[in-house]
Coordinates of C-alpha atoms and ligand atoms in Angstrom, one line a residue:
M1 CA -0.2 0.0 -0.1
E2 CA 1.5 3.1 -1.1
V3 CA 1.5 6.1 1.4
S4 CA 1.3 9.8 1.2
K5 CA 2.3 12.5 3.5
N6 CA -1.5 13.1 4.2
H7 CA -1.6 9.8 5.7
D8 CA -1.5 9.4 9.7
F9 CA 1.8 8.9 11.2
G10 CA 0.8 5.3 12.4
T11 CA -0.3 4.5 8.8
R12 CA 3.1 5.7 7.5
A13 CA 5.3 4.2 10.2
I14 CA 3.6 0.6 9.2
H15 CA 3.7 0.8 5.6
A16 CA 6.2 3.7 4.3
G17 CA 9.0 2.1 2.2
Q18 CA 7.5 -1.3 2.2
R19 CA 5.5 -3.4 0.0
P20 CA 4.8 -7.2 0.0
D21 CA 7.8 -9.2 -1.4
P22 CA 7.4 -9.5 -5.1
T23 CA 8.5 -12.9 -5.3
T24 CA 6.6 -14.6 -2.3
G25 CA 4.1 -12.1 -1.2
A26 CA 5.7 -12.0 2.3
I27 CA 4.1 -8.9 4.1
M28 CA 7.4 -8.3 6.1
T29 CA 10.2 -7.0 4.2
P30 CA 13.0 -9.9 3.8
I31 CA 16.1 -10.0 5.5
Y32 CA 18.5 -9.7 2.3
Q33 CA 21.2 -11.2 4.2
T34 CA 23.7 -10.8 1.3
S35 CA 27.0 -8.8 0.8
T36 CA 26.8 -9.2 -2.8
Y37 CA 24.8 -9.5 -6.1
V38 CA 25.3 -11.5 -9.0
Q39 CA 25.8 -9.3 -12.4
Q40 CA 24.7 -10.5 -15.8
S41 CA 28.0 -9.3 -17.2
P42 CA 30.9 -7.1 -15.6
G43 CA 29.0 -3.7 -14.7
K44 CA 25.5 -4.9 -15.9
I45 CA 23.6 -5.4 -12.7
I46 CA 20.2 -7.4 -12.5
G47 CA 18.5 -5.0 -10.2
E48 CA 19.5 -1.8 -8.2
Y49 CA 22.2 -3.5 -6.3
D50 CA 26.0 -4.4 -6.7
Y51 CA 27.4 -4.6 -2.9
S52 CA 25.9 -4.1 0.4
R53 CA 28.2 -1.5 1.9
A54 CA 26.6 0.6 -1.0
A55 CA 22.9 -0.3 -0.6
N56 CA 20.9 -3.2 0.4
P57 CA 17.0 -3.9 0.1
T58 CA 16.4 -4.3 3.7
R59 CA 18.3 -1.2 4.5
A60 CA 16.8 0.8 1.6
A61 CA 13.3 0.0 3.0
L62 CA 14.4 1.2 6.5
E63 CA 15.9 4.4 5.2
A64 CA 12.6 5.1 3.1
N65 CA 10.6 4.5 6.1
L66 CA 12.5 6.7 8.3
A67 CA 12.8 9.5 5.8
D68 CA 8.9 9.4 5.5
L69 CA 8.6 9.6 9.2
E70 CA 10.7 12.6 9.3
G71 CA 9.1 14.3 6.3
G72 CA 12.4 14.0 4.4
R73 CA 13.2 12.8 0.8
Y74 CA 16.3 10.9 1.7
G75 CA 17.4 8.4 4.6
L76 CA 20.8 6.9 5.2
C77 CA 21.4 4.2 8.0
F78 CA 24.4 3.6 10.0
A79 CA 26.1 1.3 12.4
S80 CA 25.5 3.5 15.3
G81 CA 24.5 7.0 16.4
V82 CA 28.0 8.3 16.6
A83 CA 28.7 6.7 13.2
A84 CA 26.0 9.0 11.7
T85 CA 27.3 12.0 13.4
G86 CA 30.9 11.5 12.3
V87 CA 29.6 11.1 8.6
V88 CA 28.1 14.6 9.0
L89 CA 31.4 16.0 10.6
H90 CA 33.3 14.6 7.5
L91 CA 31.7 17.3 5.2
L92 CA 34.0 19.7 7.0
S93 CA 37.5 20.5 6.1
S94 CA 40.4 21.5 8.5
G95 CA 40.0 25.1 9.5
D96 CA 36.2 24.8 9.6
K97 CA 34.5 25.8 12.8
V98 CA 31.2 23.9 14.4
L99 CA 28.8 25.4 16.7
L100 CA 27.7 22.6 19.0
G101 CA 25.0 22.7 21.6
D102 CA 26.7 22.9 25.0
D103 CA 24.5 20.1 26.5
V104 CA 24.9 17.0 24.3
Y105 CA 25.3 13.1 24.7
G106 CA 28.9 12.7 26.4
G107 CA 30.0 10.5 23.3
T108 CA 29.1 13.4 21.0
N109 CA 30.8 15.8 22.8
R110 CA 34.0 13.4 22.8
L111 CA 33.7 12.9 18.9
F112 CA 33.8 16.7 18.4
H113 CA 36.6 17.5 20.8
R114 CA 38.9 14.6 20.8
V115 CA 38.5 13.1 17.3
F116 CA 37.6 15.7 14.8
A117 CA 39.6 18.4 16.7
Q118 CA 42.4 16.5 15.6
L119 CA 41.6 16.9 12.1
G120 CA 41.8 20.7 12.4
I121 CA 37.9 21.1 12.9
E122 CA 37.2 23.5 15.9
T123 CA 34.3 23.2 18.1
V124 CA 32.5 26.0 19.9
L125 CA 30.1 25.2 22.7
V126 CA 26.9 27.4 22.5
D127 CA 23.8 27.3 24.6
M128 CA 21.2 26.8 22.0
T129 CA 18.5 28.3 24.3
D130 CA 20.1 31.7 23.7
L131 CA 19.5 33.0 20.3
D132 CA 21.9 35.9 20.7
A133 CA 24.5 33.6 21.8
V134 CA 24.1 31.7 18.5
K135 CA 24.1 34.8 16.4
S136 CA 27.3 36.2 18.1
A137 CA 29.1 33.0 17.7
M138 CA 28.6 33.0 13.9
D139 CA 31.5 34.0 11.7
E140 CA 32.8 33.1 8.4
R141 CA 34.5 29.9 9.6
V142 CA 31.4 28.3 11.0
K143 CA 30.2 25.7 8.6
L144 CA 27.9 23.5 10.7
V145 CA 25.5 23.9 13.8
W146 CA 24.7 20.8 15.7
L147 CA 22.3 20.7 18.4
E148 CA 20.1 18.2 20.4
T149 CA 16.6 19.2 21.5
P150 CA 15.7 18.3 24.0
T151 CA 19.2 18.0 25.2
N152 CA 21.0 14.9 27.0
P153 CA 20.6 15.0 29.9
T154 CA 19.3 18.6 31.2
L155 CA 16.3 18.8 28.6
K156 CA 17.0 22.1 27.4
I157 CA 14.6 22.9 24.2
A158 CA 16.3 25.1 21.5
D159 CA 14.1 26.9 18.9
I160 CA 14.6 24.9 15.8
E161 CA 12.8 27.5 13.5
A162 CA 14.6 30.5 15.1
I163 CA 18.1 28.9 14.8
S164 CA 17.5 27.8 11.2
E165 CA 16.9 31.5 10.1
I166 CA 20.2 32.1 11.8
T167 CA 21.9 29.3 10.0
K168 CA 20.3 29.9 6.6
A169 CA 21.1 33.7 6.7
N170 CA 24.7 32.6 7.3
E171 CA 24.7 29.6 4.9
V172 CA 25.4 27.0 7.5
I173 CA 24.2 23.8 7.9
L174 CA 21.9 23.1 10.6
A175 CA 21.8 19.4 11.7
V176 CA 19.5 18.5 14.7
D177 CA 19.9 15.4 16.7
N178 CA 16.2 14.2 17.0
T179 CA 16.8 11.4 19.2
F180 CA 15.0 12.1 22.4
A181 CA 12.0 13.5 20.6
T182 CA 11.7 11.0 17.7
P183 CA 9.9 11.9 14.5
Y184 CA 6.7 11.1 16.2
L185 CA 6.9 14.3 18.5
Q186 CA 9.1 16.7 16.5
N187 CA 10.1 17.0 12.8
P188 CA 13.3 19.3 12.7
L189 CA 13.3 19.6 8.8
A190 CA 9.8 21.1 8.7
L191 CA 11.4 23.7 11.2
G192 CA 14.2 24.6 8.7
A193 CA 16.9 21.9 9.8
D194 CA 18.9 20.8 6.9
I195 CA 19.9 17.3 8.4
V196 CA 18.3 15.2 11.1
C197 CA 20.2 12.6 13.2
H198 CA 19.0 9.8 15.1
S199 CA 20.5 7.2 17.3
T200 CA 18.0 4.6 16.2
T201 CA 19.5 2.6 19.3
K202 CA 16.9 4.5 21.4
Y203 CA 13.2 5.1 20.8
I204 CA 13.1 4.2 17.1
G205 CA 14.6 0.5 18.0
G206 CA 12.7 0.9 21.2
H207 CA 13.6 -2.6 22.6
S208 CA 17.2 -2.3 23.6
D209 CA 18.3 -4.8 21.1
S210 CA 20.2 -3.0 18.5
I211 CA 22.7 -0.1 17.8
G212 CA 22.2 1.9 14.9
G213 CA 22.0 5.6 13.6
A214 CA 20.4 7.3 10.6
L215 CA 20.6 10.6 8.8
I216 CA 17.7 12.3 6.8
T217 CA 17.6 15.4 4.8
N218 CA 15.4 16.9 2.0
D219 CA 18.6 18.4 0.0
P220 CA 19.7 16.2 -2.9
G221 CA 23.0 17.6 -3.0
L222 CA 23.7 17.2 0.6
H223 CA 22.3 13.6 0.5
E224 CA 24.7 12.8 -2.2
R225 CA 27.8 13.8 -0.2
L226 CA 26.6 12.2 2.9
K227 CA 26.1 9.0 0.8
F228 CA 29.4 9.2 -0.6
I229 CA 31.0 9.4 2.8
Q230 CA 28.8 6.5 4.0
L231 CA 30.1 4.5 1.0
S232 CA 33.7 5.5 1.7
E233 CA 33.8 5.0 5.2
G234 CA 31.6 2.0 5.6
A235 CA 30.0 2.5 8.9
V236 CA 26.6 0.8 7.6
P237 CA 24.3 -1.3 10.0
G238 CA 24.0 -5.2 9.7
I239 CA 21.1 -6.4 7.8
M240 CA 19.5 -7.9 10.6
E241 CA 19.5 -4.7 12.7
C242 CA 17.9 -3.0 9.7
F243 CA 15.0 -5.6 9.7
L244 CA 14.8 -5.2 13.6
L245 CA 14.4 -1.5 13.2
L246 CA 11.8 -1.9 10.4
R247 CA 9.7 -3.9 13.0
S248 CA 10.2 -1.4 15.6
T249 CA 9.0 1.7 13.7
K250 CA 5.7 0.1 13.1
T251 CA 5.1 0.6 17.0
L252 CA 6.9 3.8 17.4
H253 CA 3.8 5.9 17.7
V254 CA 2.0 3.6 20.0
R255 CA 5.2 3.3 22.2
M256 CA 5.8 7.0 22.4
Q257 CA 2.0 7.8 23.4
R258 CA 2.7 5.4 26.4
H259 CA 6.3 7.0 27.1
C260 CA 4.8 10.3 27.1
E261 CA 1.7 9.4 29.3
N262 CA 4.1 7.6 32.0
A263 CA 6.5 10.3 32.1
E264 CA 4.0 13.1 32.6
K265 CA 2.4 11.3 35.6
I266 CA 6.1 10.5 36.9
A267 CA 7.1 13.9 36.6
A268 CA 4.3 15.3 38.4
H269 CA 4.7 12.7 41.1
L270 CA 8.4 13.3 41.7
D271 CA 7.8 17.2 41.5
A272 CA 5.9 16.8 44.7
H273 CA 8.2 14.3 46.4
P274 CA 10.0 15.3 49.6
K275 CA 13.3 13.6 48.7
V276 CA 13.5 15.4 45.2
D277 CA 14.8 18.9 45.0
K278 CA 14.1 19.5 41.3
V279 CA 12.4 17.7 38.4
I280 CA 13.4 18.9 34.7
Y281 CA 10.7 17.7 32.3
P282 CA 9.6 19.9 29.3
G283 CA 5.8 19.0 30.2
L284 CA 6.1 20.9 33.5
E285 CA 5.1 24.3 33.7
S286 CA 8.6 25.1 35.6
H287 CA 10.4 23.9 32.7
P288 CA 12.2 27.2 31.4
Q289 CA 11.4 26.3 27.7
H290 CA 7.7 24.7 28.4
E291 CA 6.1 27.2 26.1
L292 CA 8.3 26.3 23.2
A293 CA 8.2 22.7 24.0
K294 CA 4.4 23.0 23.5
K295 CA 4.7 24.8 20.4
Q296 CA 7.5 22.5 18.7
M297 CA 6.6 19.3 19.9
S298 CA 3.5 17.3 19.9
G299 CA 4.3 15.6 23.2
F300 CA 7.0 16.0 25.9
G301 CA 8.8 12.7 25.6
G302 CA 9.7 9.9 27.9
M303 CA 13.0 11.4 29.7
I304 CA 13.0 12.8 33.0
T305 CA 16.0 14.5 34.8
I306 CA 15.9 15.1 38.5
Y307 CA 18.2 16.6 41.1
I308 CA 17.7 14.4 44.3
K309 CA 18.4 15.9 47.7
G310 CA 21.8 14.9 48.9
G311 CA 25.1 14.0 46.9
L312 CA 26.9 11.2 45.3
E313 CA 26.1 8.6 48.4
E314 CA 22.1 9.3 48.0
S315 CA 22.0 9.0 44.3
Q316 CA 24.3 5.8 44.1
L317 CA 21.9 4.6 46.8
M318 CA 18.8 5.4 44.9
L319 CA 20.4 3.7 41.6
E320 CA 21.1 0.6 43.4
K321 CA 17.6 0.2 45.0
T322 CA 15.3 0.5 41.8
R323 CA 14.2 -2.7 40.5
F324 CA 12.0 -1.8 37.3
F325 CA 14.3 1.1 36.5
A326 CA 17.3 -0.9 35.6
C327 CA 20.8 1.2 36.2
A328 CA 22.2 1.2 32.6
E329 CA 23.1 3.5 30.0
S330 CA 21.1 4.1 26.9
L331 CA 17.4 5.1 26.8
G332 CA 14.0 4.9 24.6
G333 CA 13.5 1.3 25.4
V334 CA 10.1 -0.3 26.6
E335 CA 11.8 -1.0 29.9
S336 CA 12.6 1.8 32.2
L337 CA 16.3 2.9 32.7
I338 CA 17.8 5.0 35.3
E339 CA 21.4 6.3 34.9
H340 CA 24.1 8.7 36.9
P341 CA 25.1 11.1 33.8
A342 CA 28.2 12.5 35.7
I343 CA 29.6 8.8 36.3
M344 CA 28.2 7.2 33.2
T345 CA 27.0 8.6 29.9
H346 CA 28.6 12.1 30.3
A347 CA 31.8 10.8 32.2
S348 CA 34.0 12.0 29.1
V349 CA 32.6 15.5 29.4
P350 CA 35.3 17.5 31.2
A351 CA 34.3 18.2 34.8
D352 CA 34.3 22.2 34.4
Q353 CA 31.8 21.8 31.7
R354 CA 29.8 19.4 33.6
A355 CA 29.7 21.5 36.6
K356 CA 28.5 24.6 34.2
L357 CA 25.5 22.6 32.8
G358 CA 24.6 21.4 36.3
I359 CA 25.5 17.8 35.6
S360 CA 26.1 17.2 39.4
D361 CA 26.4 14.5 41.6
N362 CA 23.0 14.4 42.5
L363 CA 21.6 14.5 39.0
V364 CA 19.9 11.6 38.0
R365 CA 18.2 10.6 34.5
L366 CA 15.3 8.6 34.1
S367 CA 14.3 6.8 30.7
V368 CA 10.5 6.1 31.4
G369 CA 9.5 2.8 29.8
I370 CA 6.0 1.6 29.0
E371 CA 5.6 -0.5 32.1
G372 CA 2.4 0.3 34.3
V373 CA 2.9 3.5 35.8
E374 CA 1.7 2.8 39.2
D375 CA 4.4 0.1 39.4
L376 CA 7.0 2.5 38.1
I377 CA 6.0 5.1 40.7
A378 CA 6.1 2.5 43.7
D379 CA 9.7 1.4 42.5
L380 CA 10.8 5.2 42.5
D381 CA 9.1 5.7 45.7
Q382 CA 10.7 2.7 47.7
A383 CA 14.1 3.5 46.1
L384 CA 14.1 7.1 47.3
G385 CA 13.0 5.9 50.8
Ligands
LIG1 O1 25.0 5.0 20.9 P1 24.8 5.4 19.5 O2 23.9 4.7 19.0 O3 26.1 5.7 18.9 O4 24.3 6.7 19.7 C1 24.9 8.0 20.3 C2 23.9 9.0 20.8 C3 23.7 10.1 19.9 N1 22.6 11.2 20.5 C4 22.0 11.0 21.3 C5 21.1 12.0 21.6 C6 22.4 10.2 22.1 O5 21.6 10.2 23.6 C7 23.3 9.1 21.9 C8 23.5 7.8 22.8 N2 23.1 8.1 24.0 C9 23.5 7.1 25.1 C10 23.9 6.0 25.0 C11 23.2 7.6 26.5 O6 22.7 6.8 27.3 O7 22.7 8.9 26.6

């Protein structure tokens, strides 16, 4: 069944990029577990494919599906979220500058500062909630702005549309890491971004069973450049991973609805909890960019960050005591996770920057799953003691 952009998100999630297998009628896109494709004669390929690093039918179906969900024309899938990020950075040359959101996943921060810095690409950290700061950081060397919204882990919300006006005026590429929001809640391309990045490891995969990444764009020239780097560098996903992700996107809308519902209830509960100092959740009126979140997103997501009363000892104790909230890195799976960014996901961020951002010893990040919300609340209550 062909879908168009007028169809509902759920319909597109299930059908976009997919059709019954022409040889068997199989409703699920087959796992084309092949590295190569037989040619009729040298250079005369039978279908569209010659080698699976370049392209593979299972991956192509996933790329088309993700592109559709983001409202983009082109999708590319990668072996991980950071592999996707690295391909965007390879658009730049030595001497170029990147404006990077000051609060991003620790591994993203490390890639910019410790790997691409060695290639002569300078990274300047900017608080993307401050439009004047973005404007004044622009100069002729800036070639890329990279931001997350909501950010990891302090859940700041950046105004994608307003930032895209600045990047367009300066002829700078705007890339938005949409991992936390997912295409179900937010579509950065429609707001003016040039590239959307995902760690598909998170909500898109949704079951904590695969690592992957994706880039989506509407710009044919940009797509060709990204695809060329992908082909040349080779950080492509395995075919089984692509199949798993195609299976996952079919339920993305349903999962996200429950993630949001559960997180809203838990955020409200923790906000009134005597052992919790502060709750950061874009759905709370106390969130500094709550109005922007309402405008830019269709829901507030499944991530909650809290400051508990006390310090390292108290937060460690909480993370040892939760039962349904498993202490683990990552996020976005059906099962709830809890982690300590300063020790775990953001340990590679320099301590002074962590301090500036408020990634302190009493900061705890929750990835709210889709279990029964009352069981999750009871679990947090017993762990907070
Ligand atoms: O792990 P990988 O698939 O390579 O994705 C990297 C990545 C990119 N962008 C965001 C916003 C992310 O959160 C991540 C990975 N984050 C975690 C592992 C984490 O626990 O925060």
